[in-house]
Amino acid sequence: MLDHGAAPPATKPPSSPSPTRAPALGTRLMRRKPVELLVAEAGQGEGGALRRSLTMWQLTMISIGATLGTGIFVVLGEATPLAGPAVTISFVVAGLTALFSALSYAELAGSIPVSGSSYSYSYATMGELVAWICGWCLVLEYGVSVAAVAVGWGEYVNELLDGTIGVTIPDAVAAPLGEGGFINLPALVVVLLAMVFLMGGAKESARINTIMVVIKIATLLLFCGIGFLGIKAGNYTPLAPLGVTGISAAAATLFFSYIGFDAASTAGEEAKNPKRDLPRAIMLSLLIVTALYCLVALVAVGAMPWQDFEGTEAALAQIMKDVTGHSFWSVVLAAGAVVAIASVVFAVLYGQTRILFAMSRDGLMPKAFARVDKRTGTPRANTFIVSAFCAVLAATIPLGELANATSIGTLFAFALVNVAVIILRYTRPTMNRTFRVMLFPVTPLLGFGFCVWMMISLPGVTWAVFGGWMAAGLVFYFLYGLRRSRLATAEK
């Protein structure tokens, strides 16, 4: 029987939806960007898209253009006093280190063909914080190496001017503070010239780069032909006067010479057939560069006593002059070196702009770096900003410090690429791969180990500079990138 006088049963008020909790900091730092999303966004920028116009041959020339230059024309003079005639072995050691990493780059470039290079590979495998650290190292690798290469360019400009018209650029405007001058004007000029060419578009830039690469390969072969006539067997003994330590130290310095073989991977969003062509371009370019480096080094130390390389930044031109007794051939070599080193500035500057393009698209860098000009299909604002930064560095910082800082940033990024290959093999075993690292996982583990070994071989001051650079990068990430990341905004 119903009790009509009874109070109605109490009812619970409707529950309000619980507020969405923000992911924990650790989760946010470890969030990964899916490979499919990376590939789907390829080429897309702010207000426009990059154009796919580069062939396998052009990609190979970009990598050779970014690699073959200052290492053999300039840094050889710094490395030979460390190792003696065994500097050729140092080139082989540095080349092997690069090879192990190149194999890993080739697999990832064929699987994730985007412009971010090892930054994007790290984002897909190890999370946002590691990706940022890798990207920040790439800024050091590419941006600072542009400046370092530009500094070496001025040495050969002076050699060319002296041999043709008998004048040189005064030290006051041809060397930075600390090296007898106030500003390195030639270094400033070559960076700005590269900027102008890059503004024209990827296809047009690739054509110019190819011409310059052919000229510098011909120049080095000419040197080998003439330098061979001046070889003295006694210059090869003792082979390693400073022992294994000297070979290791020289190899760490010469690793700077191999920076750039990965430049093809930064063109992943402008390649016509990236999955097929990127791995081929990376491996072919490294093979050509290593062969030329070893050949030139072998001839150079045979034609000139290793002690005489001390303080000689235009060593190859000096050897040509000594062997022939005439300045004509050294002028020819200096002219080839001017073109060669300019092409490195050109190709490396290109790679830097594309990496920042990818980081900007992910929200970790300001939007200006991802803005694409509709007429040329290039990130013009990005190119201008990067060029201005590199030009200032080139004009004011000595070559030695720039080269070592670049090497440690590169070695760190390469180490991460070797780790990324291992992670992606285990997390995505069925992914379509157009190139696979042989002897897996031994090869990437060796690549990682070599990178760590060569980093340890670098001097303490280089580690101090690297530590300061990384600290500045982490501050920028936590103040800017962590909140503005596109993955972060997608979670809100």
Coordinates of C-alpha atoms in Angstrom, one line a residue:
M1 CA 0.0 0.0 0.0
L2 CA 1.3 3.4 -0.9
D3 CA 1.9 6.0 1.8
H4 CA 0.8 9.2 0.1
G5 CA 2.0 11.3 3.0
A6 CA 5.5 10.0 2.8
A7 CA 8.2 12.3 1.4
P8 CA 9.4 11.4 -2.1
P9 CA 12.7 9.5 -2.1
A10 CA 15.8 11.7 -2.3
T11 CA 17.5 11.8 -5.7
K12 CA 21.1 12.5 -6.5
P13 CA 21.8 15.7 -8.4
P14 CA 23.1 15.1 -11.9
S15 CA 26.9 14.7 -11.7
S16 CA 28.9 17.3 -13.6
P17 CA 31.5 16.1 -16.0
S18 CA 34.9 15.8 -14.3
P19 CA 37.5 18.2 -15.6
T20 CA 40.0 16.7 -18.0
R21 CA 43.3 16.3 -16.4
A22 CA 46.3 17.6 -18.2
P23 CA 48.8 14.8 -18.9
A24 CA 51.7 14.5 -16.4
L25 CA 54.9 16.3 -17.3
G26 CA 56.7 13.0 -17.9
T27 CA 53.9 11.9 -20.3
R28 CA 54.1 15.2 -22.2
L29 CA 57.9 15.0 -22.6
M30 CA 57.7 11.5 -23.9
R31 CA 54.8 11.9 -26.4
R32 CA 55.7 10.6 -29.8
K33 CA 54.5 11.8 -33.2
P34 CA 53.1 9.0 -35.3
V35 CA 55.0 8.1 -38.4
E36 CA 51.8 8.3 -40.5
L37 CA 51.2 11.9 -39.3
L38 CA 54.8 12.9 -40.1
V39 CA 54.5 11.5 -43.6
A40 CA 51.0 13.0 -44.2
E41 CA 52.2 16.5 -43.3
A42 CA 55.2 16.3 -45.6
G43 CA 55.7 19.5 -47.6
Q44 CA 52.9 21.5 -45.8
G45 CA 53.9 24.8 -44.4
E46 CA 52.3 28.1 -43.3
G47 CA 50.5 29.5 -46.4
G48 CA 52.0 27.2 -48.9
A49 CA 53.8 23.9 -49.7
L50 CA 57.2 22.8 -50.7
R51 CA 57.6 21.5 -54.2
R52 CA 58.7 18.0 -55.1
S53 CA 61.3 18.5 -57.9
L54 CA 64.6 16.8 -56.8
T55 CA 65.9 13.6 -58.5
M56 CA 68.2 11.0 -57.0
W57 CA 71.2 12.6 -58.8
Q58 CA 70.4 16.0 -57.4
L59 CA 69.9 14.6 -53.9
T60 CA 73.3 12.9 -54.1
M61 CA 74.9 16.2 -55.2
I62 CA 73.3 18.0 -52.3
S63 CA 74.9 15.5 -49.9
I64 CA 78.3 15.7 -51.6
G65 CA 77.9 19.5 -51.8
A66 CA 77.3 19.7 -48.0
T67 CA 80.2 17.3 -47.2
L68 CA 83.1 17.8 -49.6
G69 CA 84.8 21.0 -48.9
T70 CA 86.3 22.6 -45.8
G71 CA 87.3 19.2 -44.3
I72 CA 89.8 18.4 -47.0
F73 CA 90.7 22.0 -48.1
V74 CA 91.1 23.5 -44.6
V75 CA 90.7 21.2 -41.6
L76 CA 93.3 18.8 -43.1
G77 CA 95.9 21.4 -42.0
E78 CA 94.6 21.2 -38.4
A79 CA 94.3 17.4 -38.3
T80 CA 97.7 16.3 -39.8
P81 CA 99.8 17.8 -36.9
L82 CA 97.7 15.6 -34.5
A83 CA 98.2 12.3 -36.3
G84 CA 101.2 12.7 -38.6
P85 CA 101.2 10.7 -41.9
A86 CA 98.5 8.4 -40.2
V87 CA 96.0 11.2 -40.9
T88 CA 94.8 9.0 -43.8
I89 CA 93.9 6.3 -41.2
S90 CA 92.1 9.1 -39.2
F91 CA 90.0 9.8 -42.3
V92 CA 89.2 6.1 -42.5
V93 CA 88.2 5.9 -38.8
A94 CA 86.0 9.0 -39.1
G95 CA 84.5 7.6 -42.3
L96 CA 83.7 4.3 -40.6
T97 CA 81.9 6.2 -37.9
A98 CA 80.0 8.1 -40.5
L99 CA 79.2 4.9 -42.4
F100 CA 77.5 3.2 -39.5
S101 CA 75.4 6.2 -38.9
A102 CA 74.8 6.6 -42.7
L103 CA 73.3 3.1 -42.8
S104 CA 70.9 4.1 -40.0
Y105 CA 70.1 7.4 -41.8
A106 CA 69.4 5.5 -45.0
E107 CA 66.9 3.1 -43.4
L108 CA 65.0 5.9 -41.6
A109 CA 65.1 8.2 -44.6
G110 CA 63.4 5.5 -46.7
S111 CA 60.8 4.8 -44.0
I112 CA 60.1 8.4 -42.8
P113 CA 60.9 10.7 -45.9
V114 CA 60.5 14.1 -44.3
S115 CA 62.5 17.3 -44.0
G116 CA 63.3 17.0 -40.3
S117 CA 66.1 14.4 -40.6
S118 CA 67.1 12.9 -37.3
Y119 CA 64.9 15.3 -35.4
S120 CA 61.8 13.8 -37.0
Y121 CA 63.1 10.2 -36.6
S122 CA 63.6 10.9 -32.8
Y123 CA 60.1 12.4 -32.6
A124 CA 58.6 9.2 -34.0
T125 CA 60.6 6.9 -31.7
M126 CA 61.9 8.5 -28.5
G127 CA 59.4 11.4 -27.8
E128 CA 59.3 15.1 -27.9
L129 CA 62.0 16.0 -25.4
V130 CA 64.6 13.8 -27.1
A131 CA 63.4 15.1 -30.5
W132 CA 63.9 18.7 -29.3
I133 CA 67.4 17.9 -28.0
C134 CA 68.2 16.3 -31.4
G135 CA 66.8 19.2 -33.3
W136 CA 68.8 21.6 -31.2
C137 CA 71.9 19.6 -31.9
L138 CA 71.1 19.9 -35.6
V139 CA 70.9 23.6 -35.3
L140 CA 74.4 23.4 -33.9
E141 CA 75.5 21.0 -36.6
Y142 CA 74.1 22.8 -39.6
G143 CA 73.9 26.4 -38.6
V144 CA 77.3 26.6 -36.9
S145 CA 79.0 24.5 -39.6
V146 CA 77.8 27.0 -42.2
A147 CA 79.7 29.6 -40.3
A148 CA 82.8 27.4 -39.8
V149 CA 82.9 26.6 -43.5
A150 CA 82.5 30.2 -44.5
V151 CA 85.6 31.1 -42.3
G152 CA 87.7 28.6 -44.3
W153 CA 86.4 30.1 -47.6
G154 CA 88.2 33.4 -46.9
E155 CA 91.6 31.6 -46.7
Y156 CA 91.3 30.4 -50.3
V157 CA 89.9 33.8 -51.5
N158 CA 93.1 35.4 -50.3
E159 CA 95.2 32.7 -51.9
L160 CA 93.3 33.2 -55.2
L161 CA 93.7 37.0 -55.0
D162 CA 97.4 36.8 -54.2
G163 CA 98.0 34.4 -57.1
T164 CA 96.1 36.5 -59.7
I165 CA 96.4 40.2 -58.9
G166 CA 99.0 40.1 -56.1
V167 CA 96.9 41.5 -53.3
T168 CA 95.1 40.1 -50.3
I169 CA 92.3 41.2 -48.1
P170 CA 93.7 43.0 -45.0
D171 CA 93.6 41.0 -41.8
A172 CA 91.4 43.7 -40.2
V173 CA 88.5 42.7 -42.4
A174 CA 89.5 39.1 -43.2
A175 CA 89.8 37.6 -39.6
P176 CA 87.6 37.7 -36.5
L177 CA 88.6 39.2 -33.1
G178 CA 91.3 37.1 -31.5
E179 CA 92.9 36.2 -34.8
G180 CA 94.3 39.6 -35.8
G181 CA 91.2 41.2 -37.2
F182 CA 87.8 42.8 -36.4
I183 CA 85.5 41.0 -38.8
N184 CA 85.7 38.2 -41.4
L185 CA 84.2 40.0 -44.3
P186 CA 84.7 37.2 -46.9
A187 CA 82.9 34.7 -44.6
L188 CA 80.0 37.2 -44.3
V189 CA 79.8 37.6 -48.1
V190 CA 79.7 33.9 -49.0
V191 CA 76.8 33.2 -46.6
L192 CA 74.8 36.1 -48.0
L193 CA 75.5 34.9 -51.5
A194 CA 74.2 31.4 -50.6
M195 CA 71.1 33.0 -49.2
V196 CA 70.3 34.8 -52.4
F197 CA 70.6 31.6 -54.5
L198 CA 68.4 29.6 -52.0
M199 CA 65.7 32.2 -52.3
G200 CA 65.1 31.2 -55.9
G201 CA 63.7 27.7 -55.3
A202 CA 64.8 24.1 -54.6
K203 CA 65.1 23.0 -58.2
E204 CA 67.1 26.1 -59.3
S205 CA 69.3 25.8 -56.2
A206 CA 70.0 22.1 -57.0
R207 CA 71.2 23.0 -60.5
I208 CA 73.7 25.5 -59.2
N209 CA 74.9 23.1 -56.5
T210 CA 75.5 20.3 -59.1
I211 CA 77.7 22.6 -61.2
M212 CA 79.7 23.6 -58.1
V213 CA 80.1 19.9 -57.0
V214 CA 81.4 18.8 -60.4
I215 CA 84.0 21.7 -60.3
K216 CA 85.3 20.7 -56.8
I217 CA 85.6 17.0 -57.6
A218 CA 87.6 17.9 -60.7
T219 CA 89.8 20.2 -58.6
L220 CA 90.6 17.5 -56.1
L221 CA 91.4 15.0 -58.8
L222 CA 93.7 17.6 -60.4
F223 CA 95.5 18.0 -57.1
C224 CA 96.0 14.2 -56.8
G225 CA 97.4 14.1 -60.3
I226 CA 100.0 16.8 -59.7
G227 CA 100.7 16.1 -56.0
F228 CA 101.5 12.5 -56.9
L229 CA 104.6 13.8 -58.7
G230 CA 105.9 15.3 -55.5
I231 CA 105.5 12.2 -53.2
K232 CA 108.6 11.3 -51.2
A233 CA 108.5 7.9 -49.4
G234 CA 110.3 9.3 -46.4
N235 CA 107.4 11.6 -45.6
Y236 CA 105.3 8.5 -44.6
T237 CA 107.7 7.5 -41.8
P238 CA 107.2 7.3 -39.0
L239 CA 103.5 6.5 -39.9
A240 CA 102.0 7.4 -36.5
P241 CA 104.5 9.5 -34.5
L242 CA 101.8 10.5 -32.0
G243 CA 100.4 7.0 -31.6
V244 CA 96.8 5.8 -31.4
T245 CA 95.8 8.8 -29.3
G246 CA 96.9 11.1 -32.1
I247 CA 94.9 9.1 -34.7
S248 CA 91.8 9.3 -32.5
A249 CA 92.2 13.0 -31.8
A250 CA 92.6 13.7 -35.5
A251 CA 89.7 11.5 -36.4
A252 CA 87.4 13.4 -34.0
T253 CA 88.5 16.7 -35.6
L254 CA 88.1 15.2 -39.1
F255 CA 84.6 14.0 -38.4
F256 CA 83.7 17.6 -39.2
S257 CA 84.6 16.7 -42.8
Y258 CA 81.8 14.1 -43.0
I259 CA 79.1 16.4 -41.7
G260 CA 76.6 16.8 -44.5
F261 CA 76.2 13.3 -45.9
D262 CA 72.8 13.4 -44.2
A263 CA 71.8 16.6 -46.0
A264 CA 69.8 14.5 -48.5
S265 CA 67.5 13.5 -45.7
T266 CA 66.6 17.1 -45.1
A267 CA 65.2 17.2 -48.7
G268 CA 62.7 14.5 -48.1
E269 CA 59.7 16.7 -48.7
E270 CA 61.2 18.1 -52.0
A271 CA 62.3 14.8 -53.5
K272 CA 60.3 13.2 -56.4
N273 CA 60.6 9.7 -55.1
P274 CA 62.0 10.0 -51.5
K275 CA 61.5 6.4 -50.3
R276 CA 63.6 5.1 -53.1
D277 CA 66.1 7.9 -53.8
L278 CA 67.0 9.2 -50.3
P279 CA 68.8 5.9 -49.1
R280 CA 70.6 5.7 -52.4
A281 CA 71.8 9.3 -52.3
I282 CA 73.0 9.1 -48.7
M283 CA 75.1 5.9 -49.3
L284 CA 76.5 7.0 -52.7
S285 CA 77.5 10.4 -51.5
L286 CA 79.4 9.0 -48.5
L287 CA 81.2 6.5 -50.7
I288 CA 82.4 9.1 -53.1
V289 CA 83.4 11.6 -50.4
T290 CA 85.4 9.0 -48.3
A291 CA 87.3 7.8 -51.4
L292 CA 88.3 11.3 -52.3
Y293 CA 89.3 12.2 -48.8
C294 CA 91.6 9.2 -48.4
L295 CA 93.1 9.7 -51.8
V296 CA 93.8 13.4 -51.2
A297 CA 95.2 12.9 -47.7
L298 CA 97.5 10.1 -48.9
V299 CA 98.9 12.3 -51.6
A300 CA 99.1 15.4 -49.4
V301 CA 101.2 13.9 -46.6
G302 CA 103.4 12.2 -49.2
A303 CA 104.2 15.4 -50.9
M304 CA 104.8 17.6 -47.8
P305 CA 106.3 16.7 -44.4
W306 CA 103.5 16.4 -41.8
Q307 CA 105.2 18.9 -39.5
D308 CA 104.8 21.6 -42.2
F309 CA 101.0 21.4 -42.0
E310 CA 101.0 23.3 -38.7
G311 CA 99.2 26.6 -39.1
T312 CA 98.6 26.0 -42.9
E313 CA 94.9 26.4 -43.7
A314 CA 95.5 26.4 -47.4
A315 CA 97.7 23.4 -47.4
L316 CA 96.7 21.9 -50.8
A317 CA 97.4 25.1 -52.6
Q318 CA 100.9 25.3 -51.0
I319 CA 101.6 21.7 -52.0
M320 CA 100.7 22.5 -55.6
K321 CA 103.1 25.5 -55.6
D322 CA 105.9 23.5 -54.0
V323 CA 105.6 20.5 -56.4
T324 CA 105.4 22.5 -59.6
G325 CA 107.5 25.5 -58.7
H326 CA 104.9 27.7 -60.3
S327 CA 102.0 29.6 -58.7
F328 CA 99.6 28.8 -61.7
W329 CA 98.4 25.4 -60.4
S330 CA 98.0 26.7 -56.9
V331 CA 95.8 29.5 -58.3
V332 CA 93.8 26.9 -60.1
L333 CA 93.4 24.9 -56.9
A334 CA 92.5 28.0 -54.9
A335 CA 89.8 28.9 -57.5
G336 CA 88.4 25.3 -57.2
A337 CA 88.5 25.5 -53.4
V338 CA 86.6 28.8 -53.5
V339 CA 83.8 27.1 -55.5
A340 CA 84.0 24.0 -53.4
I341 CA 83.7 25.7 -50.0
A342 CA 81.0 28.0 -51.3
S343 CA 78.9 24.9 -52.3
V344 CA 79.2 23.5 -48.8
V345 CA 77.9 26.8 -47.4
F346 CA 75.1 26.6 -49.9
A347 CA 74.0 23.0 -49.3
V348 CA 74.4 23.0 -45.5
L349 CA 72.4 26.3 -45.3
Y350 CA 69.7 24.6 -47.3
G351 CA 69.6 21.7 -44.8
Q352 CA 69.4 24.0 -41.8
T353 CA 66.4 25.8 -43.2
R354 CA 64.5 22.6 -43.8
I355 CA 65.1 21.2 -40.3
L356 CA 63.8 24.4 -38.8
F357 CA 60.9 24.2 -41.2
A358 CA 59.9 20.8 -39.7
M359 CA 60.4 22.0 -36.1
S360 CA 58.3 25.1 -36.7
R361 CA 55.5 23.0 -38.3
D362 CA 55.5 20.9 -35.1
G363 CA 55.1 24.1 -33.0
L364 CA 58.5 23.9 -31.4
M365 CA 59.9 26.9 -33.3
P366 CA 58.1 30.2 -34.2
K367 CA 55.8 30.0 -37.2
A368 CA 58.0 32.2 -39.4
F369 CA 60.3 29.3 -40.0
A370 CA 57.4 27.3 -41.6
R371 CA 56.1 30.1 -43.8
V372 CA 56.3 29.1 -47.5
D373 CA 56.4 31.6 -50.3
K374 CA 53.8 30.6 -52.9
R375 CA 55.7 31.9 -55.9
T376 CA 59.0 30.1 -55.2
G377 CA 57.8 27.2 -53.0
T378 CA 60.6 28.0 -50.5
P379 CA 60.6 29.1 -46.8
R380 CA 62.0 32.6 -47.6
A381 CA 61.7 34.1 -44.1
N382 CA 63.3 31.1 -42.7
T383 CA 66.2 31.3 -45.1
F384 CA 66.7 35.0 -44.4
I385 CA 66.8 34.5 -40.6
V386 CA 69.1 31.5 -40.6
S387 CA 71.5 33.2 -43.1
A388 CA 71.7 36.3 -41.0
F389 CA 72.5 34.3 -37.9
C390 CA 75.1 32.2 -39.7
A391 CA 76.7 35.3 -41.3
V392 CA 77.2 37.0 -37.9
L393 CA 78.8 33.8 -36.5
A394 CA 81.1 33.4 -39.5
A395 CA 82.2 37.0 -39.3
T396 CA 83.1 37.0 -35.6
I397 CA 84.1 33.5 -34.4
P398 CA 87.4 31.6 -35.1
L399 CA 87.3 28.4 -37.3
G400 CA 88.7 26.0 -34.7
E401 CA 86.1 26.5 -32.0
L402 CA 83.3 26.4 -34.6
A403 CA 84.5 23.1 -36.1
N404 CA 84.8 21.3 -32.7
A405 CA 81.4 22.6 -31.6
T406 CA 79.8 21.4 -34.8
S407 CA 81.4 17.9 -34.5
I408 CA 80.0 17.3 -31.0
G409 CA 76.5 18.4 -32.0
T410 CA 76.6 16.1 -35.0
L411 CA 78.0 13.1 -33.1
F412 CA 75.2 13.4 -30.6
A413 CA 72.5 13.6 -33.3
F414 CA 74.1 10.6 -35.1
A415 CA 74.1 8.6 -31.9
L416 CA 70.3 9.2 -31.5
V417 CA 69.7 8.1 -35.1
N418 CA 71.3 4.8 -34.4
V419 CA 69.1 4.3 -31.3
A420 CA 66.0 5.4 -33.3
V421 CA 66.6 2.6 -35.9
I422 CA 66.7 0.0 -33.2
I423 CA 63.5 1.3 -31.5
L424 CA 61.6 1.5 -34.8
R425 CA 62.6 -2.0 -35.8
Y426 CA 61.1 -3.4 -32.6
T427 CA 58.1 -1.1 -32.3
R428 CA 57.1 -1.2 -36.0
P429 CA 58.6 -4.4 -37.3
T430 CA 56.1 -4.6 -40.3
M431 CA 56.7 -1.1 -41.6
N432 CA 57.6 -0.8 -45.2
R433 CA 61.3 -0.2 -45.5
T434 CA 63.0 0.5 -48.8
F435 CA 66.4 0.1 -47.2
R436 CA 67.4 -2.1 -44.2
V437 CA 70.5 -1.8 -42.1
M438 CA 72.5 -5.0 -42.5
L439 CA 73.7 -7.1 -39.5
F440 CA 71.0 -5.5 -37.3
P441 CA 71.3 -4.7 -34.4
V442 CA 75.2 -4.9 -34.4
T443 CA 75.6 -2.1 -37.0
P444 CA 73.6 0.6 -35.3
L445 CA 75.1 -0.4 -31.9
L446 CA 78.6 0.0 -33.4
G447 CA 77.5 3.4 -34.9
F448 CA 76.3 4.5 -31.5
G449 CA 79.6 3.3 -29.8
F450 CA 81.8 5.0 -32.4
C451 CA 79.9 8.3 -31.9
V452 CA 80.3 8.2 -28.1
W453 CA 84.0 7.3 -28.5
M454 CA 84.7 10.3 -30.8
M455 CA 82.7 12.6 -28.5
I456 CA 84.9 11.6 -25.6
S457 CA 88.0 12.4 -27.8
L458 CA 87.0 16.0 -28.1
P459 CA 88.6 18.6 -25.7
G460 CA 87.0 19.8 -22.5
V461 CA 86.3 23.3 -23.8
T462 CA 84.2 21.8 -26.6
W463 CA 82.1 19.9 -24.0
A464 CA 81.7 23.1 -22.0
V465 CA 80.4 24.9 -25.1
F466 CA 78.1 22.0 -25.9
G467 CA 76.8 21.9 -22.3
G468 CA 76.0 25.7 -22.5
W469 CA 74.3 25.2 -25.9
M470 CA 72.1 22.4 -24.6
A471 CA 71.2 24.3 -21.4
A472 CA 70.1 27.3 -23.5
G473 CA 68.1 24.9 -25.7
L474 CA 66.3 23.3 -22.8
V475 CA 65.4 26.7 -21.4
F476 CA 63.8 27.6 -24.8
Y477 CA 61.9 24.3 -25.0
F478 CA 60.4 24.6 -21.5
L479 CA 59.5 28.2 -21.9
Y480 CA 58.2 28.0 -25.5
G481 CA 58.1 24.6 -27.2
L482 CA 56.5 22.6 -24.4
R483 CA 53.3 24.7 -24.4
R484 CA 53.1 25.5 -28.1
S485 CA 53.8 22.0 -29.4
R486 CA 51.1 20.9 -31.9
L487 CA 50.8 17.6 -30.1
A488 CA 50.2 19.5 -26.9
T489 CA 47.5 21.7 -28.4
A490 CA 45.8 18.6 -29.8
E491 CA 45.5 17.2 -26.3
K492 CA 43.5 20.2 -25.0

